């Protein structure tokens, strides 16, 4: 019988109390078990941490991993970034011969694919952080008052388009190979979301948004 240990994580105590984010993770895990898990299956344990993804010292994850190692059960998470936002942590976990990892939102992904998704997600987060800091520093150097500025419509639109093209280039290594191999727009959207990569506005990926990225890259959608 296939056995699973589920793990969920939210970033703050407020989220933990309100259930914000937990319901979505539980839904994705349930969808995986209902549609992709071999039957019969058994869930040996359910674990939850309330902490940042940058913090690798998580007691409940440690308990979940210990149970997996002792029983041979597979560790099941809703999304890859629920494990960690650090690619080094995820890579070390995938190298552990006693841990089998399953990501509900990417049910057919193998270890190699998961590693690529984790690396791209970390790269995207780092770039956004650097871009934000650089923009604030430039504005401050020009003597601009931060927090209440409004650019002219034309300049704002140009900046939006420039950022959109830049974003498309950063996800090119994931979306173009998947499209070339025959993946549908919906499957690419699912993979991006499963890797913890948000849309340029921080939302959930859809097939339409993937098409826009491919259009900007000059790829036939």
PDB file of C-alpha atoms in Angstrom:
ATOM      1  CA  UNK A   1       0.000   0.000   0.000  1.00  0.00           C
ATOM      2  CA  UNK A   2       1.323   3.461  -0.933  1.00  0.00           C
ATOM      3  CA  UNK A   3       1.858   5.603   2.146  1.00  0.00           C
ATOM      4  CA  UNK A   4       2.089   9.369   2.450  1.00  0.00           C
ATOM      5  CA  UNK A   5       3.098  11.965   5.018  1.00  0.00           C
ATOM      6  CA  UNK A   6       1.639  15.400   4.280  1.00  0.00           C
ATOM      7  CA  UNK A   7       3.306  18.698   5.155  1.00  0.00           C
ATOM      8  CA  UNK A   8       1.881  22.216   5.036  1.00  0.00           C
ATOM      9  CA  UNK A   9       3.490  25.543   5.890  1.00  0.00           C
ATOM     10  CA  UNK A  10       2.292  29.101   6.322  1.00  0.00           C
ATOM     11  CA  UNK A  11       4.521  32.106   6.903  1.00  0.00           C
ATOM     12  CA  UNK A  12       3.043  33.848   9.931  1.00  0.00           C
ATOM     13  CA  UNK A  13       1.152  33.102  13.098  1.00  0.00           C
ATOM     14  CA  UNK A  14      -1.754  35.141  11.752  1.00  0.00           C
ATOM     15  CA  UNK A  15      -2.026  32.854   8.748  1.00  0.00           C
ATOM     16  CA  UNK A  16      -1.827  29.863  11.044  1.00  0.00           C
ATOM     17  CA  UNK A  17      -4.704  31.140  13.163  1.00  0.00           C
ATOM     18  CA  UNK A  18      -6.902  32.295  10.296  1.00  0.00           C
ATOM     19  CA  UNK A  19      -6.317  29.317   8.032  1.00  0.00           C
ATOM     20  CA  UNK A  20      -5.200  31.646   5.244  1.00  0.00           C
ATOM     21  CA  UNK A  21      -3.256  29.517   2.783  1.00  0.00           C
ATOM     22  CA  UNK A  22      -3.868  26.287   4.663  1.00  0.00           C
ATOM     23  CA  UNK A  23      -7.185  25.609   2.965  1.00  0.00           C
ATOM     24  CA  UNK A  24      -5.628  25.935  -0.493  1.00  0.00           C
ATOM     25  CA  UNK A  25      -2.765  23.611   0.438  1.00  0.00           C
ATOM     26  CA  UNK A  26      -5.163  21.038   1.857  1.00  0.00           C
ATOM     27  CA  UNK A  27      -7.260  21.254  -1.306  1.00  0.00           C
ATOM     28  CA  UNK A  28      -4.258  20.609  -3.566  1.00  0.00           C
ATOM     29  CA  UNK A  29      -3.095  17.703  -1.433  1.00  0.00           C
ATOM     30  CA  UNK A  30      -6.577  16.179  -1.472  1.00  0.00           C
ATOM     31  CA  UNK A  31      -6.784  16.596  -5.253  1.00  0.00           C
ATOM     32  CA  UNK A  32      -3.499  14.737  -5.654  1.00  0.00           C
ATOM     33  CA  UNK A  33      -4.579  11.892  -3.409  1.00  0.00           C
ATOM     34  CA  UNK A  34      -7.953  11.613  -5.159  1.00  0.00           C
ATOM     35  CA  UNK A  35      -6.664  11.774  -8.724  1.00  0.00           C
ATOM     36  CA  UNK A  36      -3.015  10.689  -8.852  1.00  0.00           C
ATOM     37  CA  UNK A  37      -2.219   8.440  -5.891  1.00  0.00           C
ATOM     38  CA  UNK A  38      -2.280   4.721  -6.452  1.00  0.00           C
ATOM     39  CA  UNK A  39      -5.055   3.081  -4.516  1.00  0.00           C
ATOM     40  CA  UNK A  40      -5.296   1.960  -1.872  1.00  0.00           C
ATOM     41  CA  UNK A  41      -3.175   4.506  -0.035  1.00  0.00           C
ATOM     42  CA  UNK A  42      -2.703   5.581   3.569  1.00  0.00           C
ATOM     43  CA  UNK A  43      -1.804   8.936   5.126  1.00  0.00           C
ATOM     44  CA  UNK A  44       0.436   8.153   8.080  1.00  0.00           C
ATOM     45  CA  UNK A  45       0.733  11.679   9.425  1.00  0.00           C
ATOM     46  CA  UNK A  46      -0.061  15.341   8.810  1.00  0.00           C
ATOM     47  CA  UNK A  47       2.335  18.100   9.861  1.00  0.00           C
ATOM     48  CA  UNK A  48       2.145  21.899   9.867  1.00  0.00           C
ATOM     49  CA  UNK A  49       4.737  24.623  10.475  1.00  0.00           C
ATOM     50  CA  UNK A  50       4.030  28.328  10.917  1.00  0.00           C
ATOM     51  CA  UNK A  51       7.281  29.952   9.833  1.00  0.00           C
ATOM     52  CA  UNK A  52       9.020  31.685   6.952  1.00  0.00           C
ATOM     53  CA  UNK A  53      10.174  29.686   3.952  1.00  0.00           C
ATOM     54  CA  UNK A  54      13.640  31.146   4.492  1.00  0.00           C
ATOM     55  CA  UNK A  55      13.849  29.453   7.900  1.00  0.00           C
ATOM     56  CA  UNK A  56      15.100  25.884   7.490  1.00  0.00           C
ATOM     57  CA  UNK A  57      14.789  25.109  11.213  1.00  0.00           C
ATOM     58  CA  UNK A  58      11.230  23.776  11.225  1.00  0.00           C
ATOM     59  CA  UNK A  59      10.364  21.217  13.895  1.00  0.00           C
ATOM     60  CA  UNK A  60       7.240  19.826  12.224  1.00  0.00           C
ATOM     61  CA  UNK A  61       9.041  19.297   8.928  1.00  0.00           C
ATOM     62  CA  UNK A  62      11.735  17.466  10.866  1.00  0.00           C
ATOM     63  CA  UNK A  63       9.087  15.167  12.351  1.00  0.00           C
ATOM     64  CA  UNK A  64       7.539  14.593   8.919  1.00  0.00           C
ATOM     65  CA  UNK A  65      10.904  13.685   7.397  1.00  0.00           C
ATOM     66  CA  UNK A  66      11.728  11.379  10.296  1.00  0.00           C
ATOM     67  CA  UNK A  67       8.449   9.532   9.788  1.00  0.00           C
ATOM     68  CA  UNK A  68       9.152   9.227   6.054  1.00  0.00           C
ATOM     69  CA  UNK A  69      12.625   7.820   6.674  1.00  0.00           C
ATOM     70  CA  UNK A  70      11.356   5.296   9.220  1.00  0.00           C
ATOM     71  CA  UNK A  71       8.407   4.050   7.176  1.00  0.00           C
ATOM     72  CA  UNK A  72       9.345   4.638   3.542  1.00  0.00           C
ATOM     73  CA  UNK A  73       6.290   6.862   3.103  1.00  0.00           C
ATOM     74  CA  UNK A  74       6.372   9.658   0.530  1.00  0.00           C
ATOM     75  CA  UNK A  75       6.450  13.291   1.659  1.00  0.00           C
ATOM     76  CA  UNK A  76       3.549  15.107  -0.013  1.00  0.00           C
ATOM     77  CA  UNK A  77       3.382  18.919  -0.205  1.00  0.00           C
ATOM     78  CA  UNK A  78       1.020  21.203  -2.092  1.00  0.00           C
ATOM     79  CA  UNK A  79       3.724  23.345  -3.712  1.00  0.00           C
ATOM     80  CA  UNK A  80       7.485  23.204  -3.839  1.00  0.00           C
ATOM     81  CA  UNK A  81       7.928  26.507  -1.986  1.00  0.00           C
ATOM     82  CA  UNK A  82       6.037  25.089   0.997  1.00  0.00           C
ATOM     83  CA  UNK A  83       9.152  23.017   1.691  1.00  0.00           C
ATOM     84  CA  UNK A  84      11.582  25.900   1.392  1.00  0.00           C
ATOM     85  CA  UNK A  85      12.424  28.995  -0.635  1.00  0.00           C
ATOM     86  CA  UNK A  86      16.063  27.923  -0.790  1.00  0.00           C
ATOM     87  CA  UNK A  87      17.089  25.724  -3.702  1.00  0.00           C
ATOM     88  CA  UNK A  88      20.023  24.328  -1.687  1.00  0.00           C
ATOM     89  CA  UNK A  89      17.640  23.003   0.972  1.00  0.00           C
ATOM     90  CA  UNK A  90      15.359  21.377  -1.596  1.00  0.00           C
ATOM     91  CA  UNK A  91      18.309  19.899  -3.497  1.00  0.00           C
ATOM     92  CA  UNK A  92      19.721  18.351  -0.314  1.00  0.00           C
ATOM     93  CA  UNK A  93      16.322  16.899   0.490  1.00  0.00           C
ATOM     94  CA  UNK A  94      15.968  15.356  -2.957  1.00  0.00           C
ATOM     95  CA  UNK A  95      19.441  13.820  -2.608  1.00  0.00           C
ATOM     96  CA  UNK A  96      18.359  12.001   0.553  1.00  0.00           C
ATOM     97  CA  UNK A  97      17.887   8.345  -0.517  1.00  0.00           C
ATOM     98  CA  UNK A  98      15.395   7.762   2.295  1.00  0.00           C
ATOM     99  CA  UNK A  99      13.053  10.587   1.290  1.00  0.00           C
ATOM    100  CA  UNK A 100      10.630  10.389  -1.620  1.00  0.00           C
ATOM    101  CA  UNK A 101       9.099  13.741  -2.494  1.00  0.00           C
ATOM    102  CA  UNK A 102       5.761  14.409  -4.193  1.00  0.00           C
ATOM    103  CA  UNK A 103       4.435  17.867  -5.119  1.00  0.00           C
ATOM    104  CA  UNK A 104       0.660  17.909  -5.528  1.00  0.00           C
ATOM    105  CA  UNK A 105       0.575  20.785  -8.014  1.00  0.00           C
ATOM    106  CA  UNK A 106       3.187  19.031 -10.190  1.00  0.00           C
ATOM    107  CA  UNK A 107       2.050  15.403  -9.901  1.00  0.00           C
ATOM    108  CA  UNK A 108       4.215  14.045 -12.723  1.00  0.00           C
ATOM    109  CA  UNK A 109       7.419  16.005 -12.088  1.00  0.00           C
ATOM    110  CA  UNK A 110      10.594  14.003 -11.477  1.00  0.00           C
ATOM    111  CA  UNK A 111      13.561  15.026  -9.315  1.00  0.00           C
ATOM    112  CA  UNK A 112      15.360  16.764 -12.166  1.00  0.00           C
ATOM    113  CA  UNK A 113      12.336  18.874 -13.033  1.00  0.00           C
ATOM    114  CA  UNK A 114      11.722  19.775  -9.397  1.00  0.00           C
ATOM    115  CA  UNK A 115      15.314  20.929  -9.050  1.00  0.00           C
ATOM    116  CA  UNK A 116      14.979  23.188 -12.109  1.00  0.00           C
ATOM    117  CA  UNK A 117      11.708  24.646 -10.831  1.00  0.00           C
ATOM    118  CA  UNK A 118      13.249  25.349  -7.430  1.00  0.00           C
ATOM    119  CA  UNK A 119      16.273  27.063  -8.996  1.00  0.00           C
ATOM    120  CA  UNK A 120      14.118  29.242 -11.245  1.00  0.00           C
ATOM    121  CA  UNK A 121      11.839  30.221  -8.377  1.00  0.00           C
ATOM    122  CA  UNK A 122      14.789  31.263  -6.197  1.00  0.00           C
ATOM    123  CA  UNK A 123      16.350  33.196  -9.079  1.00  0.00           C
ATOM    124  CA  UNK A 124      13.112  35.066  -9.696  1.00  0.00           C
ATOM    125  CA  UNK A 125      12.686  36.014  -6.035  1.00  0.00           C
ATOM    126  CA  UNK A 126      16.291  37.238  -5.801  1.00  0.00           C
ATOM    127  CA  UNK A 127      15.947  39.312  -8.967  1.00  0.00           C
ATOM    128  CA  UNK A 128      12.738  40.981  -7.780  1.00  0.00           C
ATOM    129  CA  UNK A 129      14.403  41.882  -4.489  1.00  0.00           C
ATOM    130  CA  UNK A 130      17.462  43.355  -6.233  1.00  0.00           C
ATOM    131  CA  UNK A 131      15.327  45.279  -8.735  1.00  0.00           C
ATOM    132  CA  UNK A 132      13.210  46.791  -5.966  1.00  0.00           C
ATOM    133  CA  UNK A 133      16.242  47.887  -3.953  1.00  0.00           C
ATOM    134  CA  UNK A 134      17.913  49.371  -7.034  1.00  0.00           C
ATOM    135  CA  UNK A 135      14.802  51.335  -8.002  1.00  0.00           C
ATOM    136  CA  UNK A 136      14.440  52.758  -4.494  1.00  0.00           C
ATOM    137  CA  UNK A 137      18.108  53.720  -4.378  1.00  0.00           C
ATOM    138  CA  UNK A 138      17.892  55.502  -7.753  1.00  0.00           C
ATOM    139  CA  UNK A 139      14.765  57.397  -6.703  1.00  0.00           C
ATOM    140  CA  UNK A 140      16.396  58.442  -3.445  1.00  0.00           C
ATOM    141  CA  UNK A 141      19.534  59.593  -5.278  1.00  0.00           C
ATOM    142  CA  UNK A 142      17.392  61.829  -7.486  1.00  0.00           C
ATOM    143  CA  UNK A 143      15.914  63.394  -4.386  1.00  0.00           C
ATOM    144  CA  UNK A 144      12.461  61.985  -5.026  1.00  0.00           C
ATOM    145  CA  UNK A 145      10.082  61.505  -2.161  1.00  0.00           C
ATOM    146  CA  UNK A 146       9.300  57.792  -2.002  1.00  0.00           C
ATOM    147  CA  UNK A 147       5.827  56.418  -1.525  1.00  0.00           C
ATOM    148  CA  UNK A 148       3.662  59.010  -3.242  1.00  0.00           C
ATOM    149  CA  UNK A 149       5.043  59.433  -6.768  1.00  0.00           C
ATOM    150  CA  UNK A 150       3.031  59.037  -9.959  1.00  0.00           C
ATOM    151  CA  UNK A 151       4.836  58.945 -13.318  1.00  0.00           C
ATOM    152  CA  UNK A 152       3.279  60.189 -16.517  1.00  0.00           C
ATOM    153  CA  UNK A 153       1.035  57.628 -18.181  1.00  0.00           C
ATOM    154  CA  UNK A 154       3.372  57.094 -21.107  1.00  0.00           C
ATOM    155  CA  UNK A 155       6.432  56.459 -18.976  1.00  0.00           C
ATOM    156  CA  UNK A 156       4.467  54.186 -16.689  1.00  0.00           C
ATOM    157  CA  UNK A 157       3.222  52.099 -19.597  1.00  0.00           C
ATOM    158  CA  UNK A 158       6.724  51.870 -21.018  1.00  0.00           C
ATOM    159  CA  UNK A 159       8.011  50.644 -17.669  1.00  0.00           C
ATOM    160  CA  UNK A 160       5.239  48.043 -17.471  1.00  0.00           C
ATOM    161  CA  UNK A 161       6.063  46.721 -20.938  1.00  0.00           C
ATOM    162  CA  UNK A 162       9.766  46.684 -20.172  1.00  0.00           C
ATOM    163  CA  UNK A 163       9.210  44.729 -16.974  1.00  0.00           C
ATOM    164  CA  UNK A 164       6.897  42.321 -18.784  1.00  0.00           C
ATOM    165  CA  UNK A 165       9.543  41.563 -21.401  1.00  0.00           C
ATOM    166  CA  UNK A 166      12.201  41.184 -18.734  1.00  0.00           C
ATOM    167  CA  UNK A 167       9.988  38.793 -16.783  1.00  0.00           C
ATOM    168  CA  UNK A 168       9.306  36.745 -19.916  1.00  0.00           C
ATOM    169  CA  UNK A 169      13.038  36.344 -20.477  1.00  0.00           C
ATOM    170  CA  UNK A 170      13.558  35.114 -16.931  1.00  0.00           C
ATOM    171  CA  UNK A 171      10.993  32.333 -17.249  1.00  0.00           C
ATOM    172  CA  UNK A 172      12.089  31.457 -20.796  1.00  0.00           C
ATOM    173  CA  UNK A 173      14.227  28.478 -19.610  1.00  0.00           C
ATOM    174  CA  UNK A 174      11.077  26.842 -18.233  1.00  0.00           C
ATOM    175  CA  UNK A 175       8.245  27.786 -20.575  1.00  0.00           C
ATOM    176  CA  UNK A 176       9.921  27.399 -23.970  1.00  0.00           C
ATOM    177  CA  UNK A 177      11.266  23.849 -23.458  1.00  0.00           C
ATOM    178  CA  UNK A 178       7.941  22.722 -22.001  1.00  0.00           C
ATOM    179  CA  UNK A 179       6.023  24.220 -24.937  1.00  0.00           C
ATOM    180  CA  UNK A 180       8.454  22.693 -27.427  1.00  0.00           C
ATOM    181  CA  UNK A 181       7.949  19.280 -25.834  1.00  0.00           C
ATOM    182  CA  UNK A 182       4.183  19.549 -26.317  1.00  0.00           C
ATOM    183  CA  UNK A 183       3.009  20.811 -22.924  1.00  0.00           C
ATOM    184  CA  UNK A 184      -0.280  22.692 -23.001  1.00  0.00           C
ATOM    185  CA  UNK A 185      -0.605  26.276 -21.799  1.00  0.00           C
ATOM    186  CA  UNK A 186      -2.527  25.013 -18.774  1.00  0.00           C
ATOM    187  CA  UNK A 187       0.208  22.497 -17.921  1.00  0.00           C
ATOM    188  CA  UNK A 188       2.879  25.204 -18.127  1.00  0.00           C
ATOM    189  CA  UNK A 189       0.767  27.442 -15.886  1.00  0.00           C
ATOM    190  CA  UNK A 190       0.455  24.597 -13.393  1.00  0.00           C
ATOM    191  CA  UNK A 191       4.218  23.992 -13.439  1.00  0.00           C
ATOM    192  CA  UNK A 192       5.015  27.660 -12.857  1.00  0.00           C
ATOM    193  CA  UNK A 193       2.626  27.820  -9.944  1.00  0.00           C
ATOM    194  CA  UNK A 194       3.928  24.574  -8.523  1.00  0.00           C
ATOM    195  CA  UNK A 195       7.454  25.942  -8.633  1.00  0.00           C
ATOM    196  CA  UNK A 196       6.363  28.873  -6.495  1.00  0.00           C
ATOM    197  CA  UNK A 197       6.830  31.393  -9.331  1.00  0.00           C
ATOM    198  CA  UNK A 198       4.159  34.071  -9.199  1.00  0.00           C
ATOM    199  CA  UNK A 199       2.936  36.130 -12.136  1.00  0.00           C
ATOM    200  CA  UNK A 200       4.452  39.617 -12.575  1.00  0.00           C
ATOM    201  CA  UNK A 201       1.651  40.968 -10.376  1.00  0.00           C
ATOM    202  CA  UNK A 202       1.971  38.217  -7.802  1.00  0.00           C
ATOM    203  CA  UNK A 203      -1.108  36.286  -8.884  1.00  0.00           C
ATOM    204  CA  UNK A 204      -1.918  32.741  -9.985  1.00  0.00           C
ATOM    205  CA  UNK A 205      -0.886  31.570 -13.437  1.00  0.00           C
ATOM    206  CA  UNK A 206      -3.496  30.891 -16.116  1.00  0.00           C
ATOM    207  CA  UNK A 207      -3.212  29.604 -19.677  1.00  0.00           C
ATOM    208  CA  UNK A 208      -3.873  33.126 -20.982  1.00  0.00           C
ATOM    209  CA  UNK A 209      -0.973  34.569 -18.992  1.00  0.00           C
ATOM    210  CA  UNK A 210       1.364  31.836 -20.266  1.00  0.00           C
ATOM    211  CA  UNK A 211       0.295  32.697 -23.826  1.00  0.00           C
ATOM    212  CA  UNK A 212       1.208  36.340 -23.244  1.00  0.00           C
ATOM    213  CA  UNK A 213       4.669  35.312 -22.061  1.00  0.00           C
ATOM    214  CA  UNK A 214       5.181  33.118 -25.117  1.00  0.00           C
ATOM    215  CA  UNK A 215       3.996  35.928 -27.379  1.00  0.00           C
ATOM    216  CA  UNK A 216       6.572  38.285 -25.863  1.00  0.00           C
ATOM    217  CA  UNK A 217       9.247  35.651 -26.461  1.00  0.00           C
ATOM    218  CA  UNK A 218       8.168  35.256 -30.065  1.00  0.00           C
ATOM    219  CA  UNK A 219       7.165  31.656 -29.473  1.00  0.00           C
ATOM    220  CA  UNK A 220       4.121  30.193 -31.208  1.00  0.00           C
ATOM    221  CA  UNK A 221       1.562  29.668 -28.463  1.00  0.00           C
TER     222      UNK A 221
END
